[in-house]
Short mmCIF file of C-alpha atoms in Angstrom, two decimals:
data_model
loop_
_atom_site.label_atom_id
_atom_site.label_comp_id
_atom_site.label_asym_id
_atom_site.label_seq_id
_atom_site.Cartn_x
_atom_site.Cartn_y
_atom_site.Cartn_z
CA UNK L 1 -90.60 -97.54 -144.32
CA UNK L 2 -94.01 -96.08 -144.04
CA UNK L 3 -93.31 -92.41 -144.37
CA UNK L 4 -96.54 -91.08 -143.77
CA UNK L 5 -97.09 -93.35 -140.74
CA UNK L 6 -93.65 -91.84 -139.00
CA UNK L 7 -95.32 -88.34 -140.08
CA UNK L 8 -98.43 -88.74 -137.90
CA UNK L 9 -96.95 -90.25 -134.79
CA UNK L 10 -96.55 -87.32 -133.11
CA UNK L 11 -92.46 -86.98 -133.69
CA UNK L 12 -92.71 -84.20 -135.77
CA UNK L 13 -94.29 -82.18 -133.33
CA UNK L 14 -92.06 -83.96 -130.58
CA UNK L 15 -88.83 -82.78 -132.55
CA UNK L 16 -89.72 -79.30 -133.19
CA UNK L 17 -90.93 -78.75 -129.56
CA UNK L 18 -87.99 -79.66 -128.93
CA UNK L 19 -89.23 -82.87 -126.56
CA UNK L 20 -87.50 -85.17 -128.79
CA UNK L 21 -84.13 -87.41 -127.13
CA UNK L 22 -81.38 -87.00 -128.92
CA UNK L 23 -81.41 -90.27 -130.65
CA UNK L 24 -85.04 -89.48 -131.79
CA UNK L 25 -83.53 -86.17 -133.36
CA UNK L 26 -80.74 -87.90 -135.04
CA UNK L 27 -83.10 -90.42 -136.57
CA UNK L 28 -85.49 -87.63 -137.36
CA UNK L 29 -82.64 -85.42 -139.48
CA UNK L 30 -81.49 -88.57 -141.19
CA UNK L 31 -84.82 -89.27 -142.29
CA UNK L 32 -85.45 -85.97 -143.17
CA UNK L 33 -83.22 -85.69 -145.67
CA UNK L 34 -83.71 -88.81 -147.38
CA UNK L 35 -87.60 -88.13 -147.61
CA UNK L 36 -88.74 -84.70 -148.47
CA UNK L 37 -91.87 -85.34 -147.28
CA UNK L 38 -90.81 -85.43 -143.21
CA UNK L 39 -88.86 -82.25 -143.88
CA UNK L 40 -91.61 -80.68 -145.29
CA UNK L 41 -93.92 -81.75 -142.06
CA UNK L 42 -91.22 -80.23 -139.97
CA UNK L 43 -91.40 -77.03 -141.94
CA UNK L 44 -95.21 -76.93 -141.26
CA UNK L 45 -95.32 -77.65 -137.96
CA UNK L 46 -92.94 -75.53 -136.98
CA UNK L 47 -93.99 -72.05 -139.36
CA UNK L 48 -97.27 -73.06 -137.68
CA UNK L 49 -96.21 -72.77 -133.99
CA UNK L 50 -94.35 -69.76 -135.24
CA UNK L 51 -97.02 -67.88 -136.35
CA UNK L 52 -99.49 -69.03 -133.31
CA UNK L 53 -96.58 -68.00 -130.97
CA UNK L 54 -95.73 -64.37 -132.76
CA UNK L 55 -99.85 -63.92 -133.10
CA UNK L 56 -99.94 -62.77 -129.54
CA UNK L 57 -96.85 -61.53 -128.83
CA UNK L 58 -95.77 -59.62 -125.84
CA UNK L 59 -93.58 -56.42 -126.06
CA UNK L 60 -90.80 -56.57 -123.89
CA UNK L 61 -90.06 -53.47 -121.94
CA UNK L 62 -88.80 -50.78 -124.35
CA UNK L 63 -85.26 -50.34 -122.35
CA UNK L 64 -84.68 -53.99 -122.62
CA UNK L 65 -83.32 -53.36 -126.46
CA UNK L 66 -81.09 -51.04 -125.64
CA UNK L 67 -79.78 -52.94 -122.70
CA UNK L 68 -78.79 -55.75 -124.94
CA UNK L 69 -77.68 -53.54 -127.27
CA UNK L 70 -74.88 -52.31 -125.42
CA UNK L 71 -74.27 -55.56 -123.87
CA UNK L 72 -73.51 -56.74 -127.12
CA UNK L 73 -71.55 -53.35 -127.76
CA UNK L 74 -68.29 -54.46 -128.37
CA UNK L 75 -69.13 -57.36 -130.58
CA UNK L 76 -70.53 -55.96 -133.63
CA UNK L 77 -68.54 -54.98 -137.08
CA UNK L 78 -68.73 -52.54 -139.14
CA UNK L 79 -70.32 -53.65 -142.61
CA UNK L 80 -68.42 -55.33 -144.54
CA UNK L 81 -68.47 -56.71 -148.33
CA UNK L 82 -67.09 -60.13 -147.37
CA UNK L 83 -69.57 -62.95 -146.33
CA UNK L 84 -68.20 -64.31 -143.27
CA UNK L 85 -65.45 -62.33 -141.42
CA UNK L 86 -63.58 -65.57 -140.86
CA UNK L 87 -60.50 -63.54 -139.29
CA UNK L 88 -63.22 -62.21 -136.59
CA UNK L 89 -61.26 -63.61 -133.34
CA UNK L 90 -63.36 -65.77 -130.84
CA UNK L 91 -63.04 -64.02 -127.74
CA UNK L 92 -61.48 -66.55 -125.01
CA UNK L 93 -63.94 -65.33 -122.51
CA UNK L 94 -66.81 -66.97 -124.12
CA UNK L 95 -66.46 -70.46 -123.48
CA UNK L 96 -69.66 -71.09 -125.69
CA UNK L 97 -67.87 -69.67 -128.68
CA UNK L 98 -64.74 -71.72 -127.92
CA UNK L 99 -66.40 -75.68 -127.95
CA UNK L 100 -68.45 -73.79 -131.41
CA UNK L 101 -65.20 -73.72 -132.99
CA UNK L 102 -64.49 -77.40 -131.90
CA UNK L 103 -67.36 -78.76 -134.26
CA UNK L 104 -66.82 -79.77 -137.32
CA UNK L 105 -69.51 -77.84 -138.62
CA UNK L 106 -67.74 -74.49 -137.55
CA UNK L 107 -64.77 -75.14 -139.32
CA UNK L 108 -66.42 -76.09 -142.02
CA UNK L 109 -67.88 -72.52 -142.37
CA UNK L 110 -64.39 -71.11 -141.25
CA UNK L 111 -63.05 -72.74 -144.04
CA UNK L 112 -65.77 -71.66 -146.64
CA UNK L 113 -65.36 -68.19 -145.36
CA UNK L 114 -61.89 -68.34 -145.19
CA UNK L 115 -61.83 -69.00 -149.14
CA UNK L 116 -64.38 -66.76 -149.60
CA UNK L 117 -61.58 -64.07 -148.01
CA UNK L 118 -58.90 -65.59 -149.91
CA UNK L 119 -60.71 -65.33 -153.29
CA UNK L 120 -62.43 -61.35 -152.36
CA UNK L 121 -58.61 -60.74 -151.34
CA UNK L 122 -57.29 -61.90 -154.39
CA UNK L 123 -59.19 -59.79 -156.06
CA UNK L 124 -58.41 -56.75 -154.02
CA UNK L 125 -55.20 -57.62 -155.33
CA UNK L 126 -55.70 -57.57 -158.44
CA UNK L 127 -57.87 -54.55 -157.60
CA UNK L 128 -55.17 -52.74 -156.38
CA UNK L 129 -52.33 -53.73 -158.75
CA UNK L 130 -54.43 -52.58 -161.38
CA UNK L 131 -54.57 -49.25 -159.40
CA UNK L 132 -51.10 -49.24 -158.69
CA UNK L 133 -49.82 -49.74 -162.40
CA UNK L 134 -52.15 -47.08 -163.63
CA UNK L 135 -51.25 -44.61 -161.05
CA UNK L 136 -47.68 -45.73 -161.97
CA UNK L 137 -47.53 -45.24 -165.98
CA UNK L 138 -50.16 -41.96 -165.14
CA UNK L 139 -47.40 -40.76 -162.70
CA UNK L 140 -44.47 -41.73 -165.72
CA UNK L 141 -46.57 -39.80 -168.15
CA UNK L 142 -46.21 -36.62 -165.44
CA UNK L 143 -42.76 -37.40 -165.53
CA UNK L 144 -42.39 -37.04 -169.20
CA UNK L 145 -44.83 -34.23 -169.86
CA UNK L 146 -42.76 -32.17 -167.12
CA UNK L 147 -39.67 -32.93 -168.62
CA UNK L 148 -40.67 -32.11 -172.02
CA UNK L 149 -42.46 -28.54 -170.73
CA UNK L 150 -38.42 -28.48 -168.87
CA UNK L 151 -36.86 -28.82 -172.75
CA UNK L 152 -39.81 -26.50 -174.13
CA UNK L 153 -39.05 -23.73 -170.72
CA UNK L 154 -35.28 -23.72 -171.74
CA UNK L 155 -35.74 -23.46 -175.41
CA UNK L 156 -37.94 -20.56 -174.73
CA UNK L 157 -36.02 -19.10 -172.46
CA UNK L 158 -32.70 -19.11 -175.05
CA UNK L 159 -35.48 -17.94 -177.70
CA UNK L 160 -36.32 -15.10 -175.31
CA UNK L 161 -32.87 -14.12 -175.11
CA UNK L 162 -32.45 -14.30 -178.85
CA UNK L 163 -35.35 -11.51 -179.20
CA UNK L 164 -33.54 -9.55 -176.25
CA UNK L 165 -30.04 -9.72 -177.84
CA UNK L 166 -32.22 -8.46 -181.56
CA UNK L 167 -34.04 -5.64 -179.61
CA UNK L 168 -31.41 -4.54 -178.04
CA UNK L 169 -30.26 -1.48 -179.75
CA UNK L 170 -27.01 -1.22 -177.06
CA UNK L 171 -26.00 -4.12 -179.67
CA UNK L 172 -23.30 -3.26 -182.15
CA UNK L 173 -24.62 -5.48 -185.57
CA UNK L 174 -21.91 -7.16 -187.20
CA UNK L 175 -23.45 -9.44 -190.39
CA UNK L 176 -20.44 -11.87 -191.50
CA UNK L 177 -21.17 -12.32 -195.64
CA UNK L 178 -19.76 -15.65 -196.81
CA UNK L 179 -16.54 -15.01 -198.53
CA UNK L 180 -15.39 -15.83 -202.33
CA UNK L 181 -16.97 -18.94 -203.04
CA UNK L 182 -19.18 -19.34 -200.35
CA UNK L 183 -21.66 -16.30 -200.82
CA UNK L 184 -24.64 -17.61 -199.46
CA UNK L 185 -23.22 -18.48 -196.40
CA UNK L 186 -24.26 -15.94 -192.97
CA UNK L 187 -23.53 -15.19 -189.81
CA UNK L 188 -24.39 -12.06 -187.73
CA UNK L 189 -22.11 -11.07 -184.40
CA UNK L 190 -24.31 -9.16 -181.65
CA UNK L 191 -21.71 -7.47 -179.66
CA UNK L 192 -22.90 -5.84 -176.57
CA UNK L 193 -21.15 -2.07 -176.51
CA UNK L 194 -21.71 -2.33 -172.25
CA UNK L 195 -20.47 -5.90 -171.39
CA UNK L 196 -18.50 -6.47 -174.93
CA UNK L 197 -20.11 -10.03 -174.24
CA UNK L 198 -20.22 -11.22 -177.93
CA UNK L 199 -23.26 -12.87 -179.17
CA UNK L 200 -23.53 -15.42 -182.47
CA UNK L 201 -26.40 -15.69 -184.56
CA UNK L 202 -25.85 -19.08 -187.32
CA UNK L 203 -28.08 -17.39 -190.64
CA UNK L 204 -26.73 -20.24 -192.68
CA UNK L 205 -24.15 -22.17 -192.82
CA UNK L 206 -23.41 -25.75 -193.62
CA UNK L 207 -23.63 -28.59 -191.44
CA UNK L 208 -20.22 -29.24 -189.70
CA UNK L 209 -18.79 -32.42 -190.95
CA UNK L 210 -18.38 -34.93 -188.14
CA UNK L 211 -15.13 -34.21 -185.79
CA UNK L 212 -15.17 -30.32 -187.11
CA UNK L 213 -16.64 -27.26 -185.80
CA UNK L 214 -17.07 -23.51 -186.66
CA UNK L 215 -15.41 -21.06 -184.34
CA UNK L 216 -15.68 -17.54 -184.18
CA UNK L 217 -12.76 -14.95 -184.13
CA UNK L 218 -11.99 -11.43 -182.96
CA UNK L 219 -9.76 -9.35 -185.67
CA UNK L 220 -7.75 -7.46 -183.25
CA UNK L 221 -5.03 -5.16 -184.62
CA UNK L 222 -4.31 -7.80 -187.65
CA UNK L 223 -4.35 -10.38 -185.42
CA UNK L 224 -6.51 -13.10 -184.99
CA UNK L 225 -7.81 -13.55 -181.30
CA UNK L 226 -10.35 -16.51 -180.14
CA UNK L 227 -14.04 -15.71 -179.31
CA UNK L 228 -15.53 -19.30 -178.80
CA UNK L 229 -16.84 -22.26 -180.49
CA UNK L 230 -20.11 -22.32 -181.84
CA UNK L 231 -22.02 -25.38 -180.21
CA UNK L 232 -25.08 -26.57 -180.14
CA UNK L 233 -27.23 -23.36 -179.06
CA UNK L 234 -30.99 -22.28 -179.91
CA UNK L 235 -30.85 -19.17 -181.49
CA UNK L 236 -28.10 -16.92 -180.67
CA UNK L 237 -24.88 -18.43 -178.85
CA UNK L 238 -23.01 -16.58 -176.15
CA UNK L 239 -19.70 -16.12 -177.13
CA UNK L 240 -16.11 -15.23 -175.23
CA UNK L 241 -15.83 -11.41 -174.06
CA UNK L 242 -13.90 -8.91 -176.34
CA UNK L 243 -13.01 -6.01 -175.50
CA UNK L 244 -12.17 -4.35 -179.12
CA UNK L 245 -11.93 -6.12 -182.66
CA UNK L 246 -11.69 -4.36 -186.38
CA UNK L 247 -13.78 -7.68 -187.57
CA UNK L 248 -14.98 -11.12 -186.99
CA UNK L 249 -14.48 -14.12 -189.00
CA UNK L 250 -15.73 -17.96 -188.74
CA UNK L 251 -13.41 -20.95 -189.39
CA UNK L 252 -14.34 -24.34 -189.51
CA UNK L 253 -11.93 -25.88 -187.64
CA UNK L 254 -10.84 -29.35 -185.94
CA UNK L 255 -13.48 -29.86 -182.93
CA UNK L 256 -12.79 -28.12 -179.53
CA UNK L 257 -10.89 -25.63 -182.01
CA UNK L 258 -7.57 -24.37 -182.49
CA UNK L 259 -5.01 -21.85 -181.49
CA UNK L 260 -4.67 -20.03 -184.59
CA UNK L 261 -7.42 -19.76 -187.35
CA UNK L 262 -7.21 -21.96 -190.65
CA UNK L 263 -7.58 -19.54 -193.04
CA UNK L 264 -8.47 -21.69 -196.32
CA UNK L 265 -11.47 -22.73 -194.18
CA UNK L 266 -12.84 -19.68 -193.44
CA UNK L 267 -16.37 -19.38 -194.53
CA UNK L 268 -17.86 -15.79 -193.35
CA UNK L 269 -16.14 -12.70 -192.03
CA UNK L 270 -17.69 -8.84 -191.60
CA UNK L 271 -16.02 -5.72 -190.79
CA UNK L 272 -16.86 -3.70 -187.67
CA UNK Q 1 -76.23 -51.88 -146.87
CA UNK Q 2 -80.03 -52.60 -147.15
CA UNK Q 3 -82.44 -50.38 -145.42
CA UNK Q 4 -83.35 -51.24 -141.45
CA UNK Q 5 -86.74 -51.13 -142.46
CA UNK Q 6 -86.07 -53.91 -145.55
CA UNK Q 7 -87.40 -57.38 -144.32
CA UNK Q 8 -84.90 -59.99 -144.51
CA UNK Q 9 -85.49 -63.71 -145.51
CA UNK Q 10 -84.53 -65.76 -142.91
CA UNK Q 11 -81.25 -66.82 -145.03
CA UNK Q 12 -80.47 -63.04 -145.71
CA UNK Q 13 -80.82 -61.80 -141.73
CA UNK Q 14 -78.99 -65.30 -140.85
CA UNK Q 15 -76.04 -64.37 -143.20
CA UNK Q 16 -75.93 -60.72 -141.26
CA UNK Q 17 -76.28 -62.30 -138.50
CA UNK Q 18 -72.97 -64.08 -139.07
CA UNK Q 19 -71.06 -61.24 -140.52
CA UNK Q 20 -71.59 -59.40 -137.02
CA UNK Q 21 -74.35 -56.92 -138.05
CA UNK Q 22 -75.38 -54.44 -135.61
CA UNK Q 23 -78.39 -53.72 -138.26
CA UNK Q 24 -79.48 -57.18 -138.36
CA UNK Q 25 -79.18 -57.63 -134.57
CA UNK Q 26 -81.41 -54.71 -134.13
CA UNK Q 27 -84.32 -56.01 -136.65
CA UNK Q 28 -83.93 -59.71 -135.10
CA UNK Q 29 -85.21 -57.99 -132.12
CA UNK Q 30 -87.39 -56.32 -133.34
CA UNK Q 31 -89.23 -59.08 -135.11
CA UNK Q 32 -89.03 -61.63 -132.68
CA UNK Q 33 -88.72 -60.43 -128.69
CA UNK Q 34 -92.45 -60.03 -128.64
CA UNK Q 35 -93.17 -64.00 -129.74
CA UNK Q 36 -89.55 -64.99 -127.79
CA UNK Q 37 -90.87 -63.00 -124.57
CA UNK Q 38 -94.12 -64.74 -124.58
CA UNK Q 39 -92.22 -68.30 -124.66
CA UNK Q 40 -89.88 -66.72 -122.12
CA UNK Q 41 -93.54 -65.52 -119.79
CA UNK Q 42 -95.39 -68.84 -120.24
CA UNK Q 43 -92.56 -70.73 -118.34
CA UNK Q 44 -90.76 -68.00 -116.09
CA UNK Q 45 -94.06 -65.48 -114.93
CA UNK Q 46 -92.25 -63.16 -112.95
CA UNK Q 47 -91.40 -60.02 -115.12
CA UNK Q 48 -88.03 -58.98 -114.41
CA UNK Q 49 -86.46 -62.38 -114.13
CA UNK Q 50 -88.02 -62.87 -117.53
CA UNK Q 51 -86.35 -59.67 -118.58
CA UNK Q 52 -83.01 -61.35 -117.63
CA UNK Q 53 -83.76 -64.46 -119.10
CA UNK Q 54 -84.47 -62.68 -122.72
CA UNK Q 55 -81.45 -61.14 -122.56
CA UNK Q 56 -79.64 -63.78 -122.01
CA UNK Q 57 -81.63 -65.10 -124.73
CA UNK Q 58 -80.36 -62.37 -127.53
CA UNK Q 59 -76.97 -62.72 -126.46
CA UNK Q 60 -77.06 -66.45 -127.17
CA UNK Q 61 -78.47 -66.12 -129.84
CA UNK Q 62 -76.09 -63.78 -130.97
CA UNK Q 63 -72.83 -65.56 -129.94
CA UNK Q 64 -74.20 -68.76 -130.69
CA UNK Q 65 -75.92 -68.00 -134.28
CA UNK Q 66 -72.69 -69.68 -136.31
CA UNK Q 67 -74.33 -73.04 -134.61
CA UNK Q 68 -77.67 -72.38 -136.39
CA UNK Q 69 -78.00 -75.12 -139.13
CA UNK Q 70 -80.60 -73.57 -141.63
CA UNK Q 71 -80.82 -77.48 -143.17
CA UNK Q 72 -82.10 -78.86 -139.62
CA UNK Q 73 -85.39 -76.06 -139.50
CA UNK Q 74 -86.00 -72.63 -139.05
CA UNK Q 75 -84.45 -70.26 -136.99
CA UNK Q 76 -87.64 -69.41 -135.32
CA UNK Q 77 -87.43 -73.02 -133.96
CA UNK Q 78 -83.60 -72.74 -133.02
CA UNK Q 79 -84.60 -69.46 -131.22
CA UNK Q 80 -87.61 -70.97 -129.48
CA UNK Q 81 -85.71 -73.88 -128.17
CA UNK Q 82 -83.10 -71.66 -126.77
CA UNK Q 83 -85.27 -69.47 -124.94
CA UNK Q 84 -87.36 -73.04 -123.64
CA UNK Q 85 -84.32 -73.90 -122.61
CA UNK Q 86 -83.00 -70.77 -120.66
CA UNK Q 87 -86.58 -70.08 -119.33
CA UNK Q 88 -86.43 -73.28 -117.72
CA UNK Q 89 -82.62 -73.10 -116.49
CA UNK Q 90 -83.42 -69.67 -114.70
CA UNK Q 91 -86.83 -70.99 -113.40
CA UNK Q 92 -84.83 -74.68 -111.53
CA UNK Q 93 -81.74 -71.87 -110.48
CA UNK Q 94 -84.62 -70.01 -108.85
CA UNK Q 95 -86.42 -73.26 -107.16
CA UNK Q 96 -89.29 -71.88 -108.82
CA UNK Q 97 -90.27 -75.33 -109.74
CA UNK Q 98 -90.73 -76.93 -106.49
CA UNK Q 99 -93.43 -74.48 -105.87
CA UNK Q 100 -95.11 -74.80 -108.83
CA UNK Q 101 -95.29 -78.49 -108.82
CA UNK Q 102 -97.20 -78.13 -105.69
CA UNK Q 103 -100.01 -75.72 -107.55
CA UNK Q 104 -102.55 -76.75 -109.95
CA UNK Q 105 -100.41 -77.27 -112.91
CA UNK Q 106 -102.20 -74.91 -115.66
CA UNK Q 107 -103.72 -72.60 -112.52
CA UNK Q 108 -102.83 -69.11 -112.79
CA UNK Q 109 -99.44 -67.90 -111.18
CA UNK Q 110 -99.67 -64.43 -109.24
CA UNK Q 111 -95.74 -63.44 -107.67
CA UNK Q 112 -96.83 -64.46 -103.66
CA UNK Q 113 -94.93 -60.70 -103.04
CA UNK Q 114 -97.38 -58.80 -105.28
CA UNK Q 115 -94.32 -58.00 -107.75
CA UNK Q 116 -95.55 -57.69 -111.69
CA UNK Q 117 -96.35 -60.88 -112.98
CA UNK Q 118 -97.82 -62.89 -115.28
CA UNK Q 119 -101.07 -64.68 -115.78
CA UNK Q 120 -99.16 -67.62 -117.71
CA UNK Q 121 -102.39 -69.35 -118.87
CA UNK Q 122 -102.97 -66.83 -121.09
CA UNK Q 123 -99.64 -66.63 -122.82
CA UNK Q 124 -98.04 -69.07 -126.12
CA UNK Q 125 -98.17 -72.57 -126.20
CA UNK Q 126 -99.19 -72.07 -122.77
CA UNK Q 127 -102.73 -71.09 -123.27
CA UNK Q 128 -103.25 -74.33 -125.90
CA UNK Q 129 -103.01 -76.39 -122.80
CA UNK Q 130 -106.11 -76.03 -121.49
CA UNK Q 131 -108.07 -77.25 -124.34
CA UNK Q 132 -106.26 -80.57 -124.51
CA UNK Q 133 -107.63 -83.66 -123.04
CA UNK Q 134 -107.15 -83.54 -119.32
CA UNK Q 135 -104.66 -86.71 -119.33
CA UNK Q 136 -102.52 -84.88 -121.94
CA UNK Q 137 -102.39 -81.83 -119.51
CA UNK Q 138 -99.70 -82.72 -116.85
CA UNK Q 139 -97.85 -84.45 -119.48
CA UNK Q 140 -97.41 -81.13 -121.69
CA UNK Q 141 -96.93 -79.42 -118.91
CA UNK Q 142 -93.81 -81.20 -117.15
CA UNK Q 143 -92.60 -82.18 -120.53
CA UNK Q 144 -92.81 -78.74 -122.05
CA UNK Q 145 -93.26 -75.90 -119.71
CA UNK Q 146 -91.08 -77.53 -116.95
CA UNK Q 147 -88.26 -79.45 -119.26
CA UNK Q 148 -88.54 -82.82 -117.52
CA UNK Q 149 -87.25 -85.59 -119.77
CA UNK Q 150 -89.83 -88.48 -120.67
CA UNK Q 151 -87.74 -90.87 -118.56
CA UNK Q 152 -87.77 -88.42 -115.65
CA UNK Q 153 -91.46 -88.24 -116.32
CA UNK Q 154 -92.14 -92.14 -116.32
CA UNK Q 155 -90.18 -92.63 -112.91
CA UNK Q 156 -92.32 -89.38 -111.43
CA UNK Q 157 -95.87 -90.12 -112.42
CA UNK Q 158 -95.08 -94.21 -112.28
CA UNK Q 159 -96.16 -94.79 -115.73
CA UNK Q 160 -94.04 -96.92 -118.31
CA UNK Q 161 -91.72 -94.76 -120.20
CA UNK Q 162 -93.60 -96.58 -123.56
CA UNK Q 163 -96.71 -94.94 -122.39
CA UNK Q 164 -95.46 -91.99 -121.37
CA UNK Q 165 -93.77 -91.11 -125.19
CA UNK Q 166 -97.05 -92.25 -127.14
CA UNK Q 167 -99.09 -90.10 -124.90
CA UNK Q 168 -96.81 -87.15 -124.89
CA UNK Q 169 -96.73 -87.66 -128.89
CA UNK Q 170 -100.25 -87.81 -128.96
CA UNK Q 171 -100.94 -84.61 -126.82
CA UNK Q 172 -98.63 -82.77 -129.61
CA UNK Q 173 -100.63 -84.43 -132.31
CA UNK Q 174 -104.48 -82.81 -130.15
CA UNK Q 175 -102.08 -79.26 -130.09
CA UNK Q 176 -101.03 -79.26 -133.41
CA UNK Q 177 -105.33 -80.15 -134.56
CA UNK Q 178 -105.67 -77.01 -131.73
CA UNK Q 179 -104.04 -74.88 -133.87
CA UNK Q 180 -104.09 -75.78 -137.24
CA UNK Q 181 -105.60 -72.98 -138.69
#
């Protein structure tokens, strides 16, 4: 085919005027893009009648925007970061838009934008989950720091009662010495003189074996009378009211404690 | 977003275009009503029917702009043919035609009620006509300004459809010389 020859018979010109018949136009785009050469004719011819046309111009009346504008009103979106809002519903009133979507070519973009969403949503996912599970282990991290400030707030607030119970001076003193054999061992009873609410302060004493635990008695008129088990207590443990004692003694006894002190296993004791 | 005052590339403001910009919208106007107006005025004189017709153009253009195919030419030449085509619609729903065929086809048009209108030989393609060979003239002018197919053309002047496509061709070929720079 003689390119140049189909170039200069006037279709060109004829196409882009838009003068062409619609088989001439078909022929013309197939052509077009198997030789560069009549697409780039096309392109001349027509930036040329654009520029001749936009040269002298005519403003159209200044309200005439603005008319459009709002005719249009209802139709435009807010900016968005996707390409092609493919989800953008064709109104049914516009029949135009409706035989658009009918074309092969429309779908075609519908589907390329509707991948496009797909792909900028699945990333929005990811986005998001990414969010989420930080927010999530930030919000676990709360969790734990409040409980632990929780643990630190009660061990502060038994230490705070510990100081208290020493500064008290309404507290009667009673320091438990280890007995024969066990001299380093020591134990202090705070005993309130108002309340007779006992308090026990562990100085030192040995670790209870496993299935034992120490327990506190009141020496009342020879006899031996229960004041509590010593448990697991920061500082100074609250112990069982007593109204009067002579002395006070720690056993270590069978755990949850016994009736009636075992003597051989008694480890301090002080006099009142 | 990019600036109002940013100029787009024709892909960029066709892409905006798409995505339902009110931004892009507004600077399509802005660039192109003036040249659009002019093709609207050299076919359709009368002002305010012109008005009409260039809205009607925008909003086409608008609705229709997912149709544009950026591989077949430049939107400039997808917007030009739309308004051609509209120009011409409102001028046969009008009957403007029949009077004008009766006129001297590139005389100058004055509204017979003295409403604002146009002196058409002065405006676009419109004004090309008169420096083209005085057999290319009518031709142009039915073809062009008043949308008449080359068959329709054949069968109204009684010249051979063959005769009536190399002429036309050739009167494009004398306009495009015109205004080669």
């Amino acid at each position: 085919m003689d390119v140049n020859a189909y170039i200069e018979s006037g279709i060109i010109e004829t196409y882009v005027l838009g003068l062409a018949s619609a088989e001439e136009a078909a022929e013309l785009e197939a052509l077009a893009v198997q030789y560069p050469g009549i697409k780039q004719a096309v392109d001349a011819f027509a930036s040329l009648i654009q520029s001749n046309i936009s040269e002298d111009g005519i403003t159209p009346p200044a309200e005439l925007k603005q008319q459009i504008m709002d005719a249009l009103e209802d139709e435009f979106e807010e900016p968005k970061m996707v390409i092609i809002p493919a989800e953008t519903p064709v109104p049914v009133s516009q029949p135009a838009k409706v035989v658009q979507i009918t074309t092969p070519g429309a779908w075609r973009y519908i589907a390329v934008a509707a991948s496009i969403l797909l792909v900028v949503s699945a990333g929005f996912n990811y986005f998001y989950y990414d969010k989420y599970s930080s927010v999530s282990n930030d919000y676990e991290a709360l969790l734990n720091n409040q409980k632990t400030l929780q643990a630190y707030q009660t061990k502060y607030n038994s230490l705070q009662q510990t100081v208290n119970i020493f500064q008290d001076s309404a507290m009667h003193v009673v320091k438990m010495g280890g007995v024969k054999g066990r001299e380093g061992d020591v134990a202090t009873v705070y005993w309130d003189t108002r309340t007779k609410d006992v308090y026990v302060y562990v100085n030192k004493l040995p670790q209870a074996p496993t299935g034992k635990q120490y327990q506190l008695w009141a020496i009342v008129d020879g006899k031996p009378v229960d004041a509590g088990l010593i448990g697991d207590c920061d500082g100074v443990c609250k112990m069982k009211n007593i109204p009067t004692a002579q002395m006070f003694a720690v056993t270590l006894e069978k755990e949850g404690g016994s009736q009636q002190p075992t003597f051989d296993q008694m480890y301090v004791a002080g006099k009142i | 977003m990019p600036d109002i005052a940013n100029k787009y590339t024709e892909a960029e403001l066709v892409a905006l275009l798409k995505e339902r910009q009110q931004q892009a919208f507004s600077y399509l106007y802005d660039n192109y009503s003036g040249a659009l107006y002019s093709v609207v005025l050299s076919i359709m004189p009368d002002r305010e029917m012109a008005n009409d017709v260039l809205q009607e153009v925008f909003i086409k253009i608008w609705r229709q702009i997912e149709m544009y195919d950026a591989t077949k030419g430049r939107l400039f030449t997808w917007m030009m043919n739309i308004t051609r085509n509209a120009s011409i619609d409102m001028v046969r729903s009008k009957g403007f035609n029949n009077n004008q065929q009766n006129r001297e086809l590139t005389e100058a048009v004055y509204d017979s009620v003295g409403t604002v209108s146009t002196n058409i030989d002065k405006i676009g393609l419109r004004k090309l006509v008169f420096k083209l060979k005085e057999e290319y003239r009518s031709l142009v002018e039915l073809a062009y300004f008043q949308g008449y197919t080359q068959d329709e053309i054949s069968k109204m002047l009684d010249i051979p459809l063959g005769t009536v496509k190399t002429r036309l061709r050739a009167a494009l070929i004398q306009l495009r010389e015109i205004i080669k720079p």
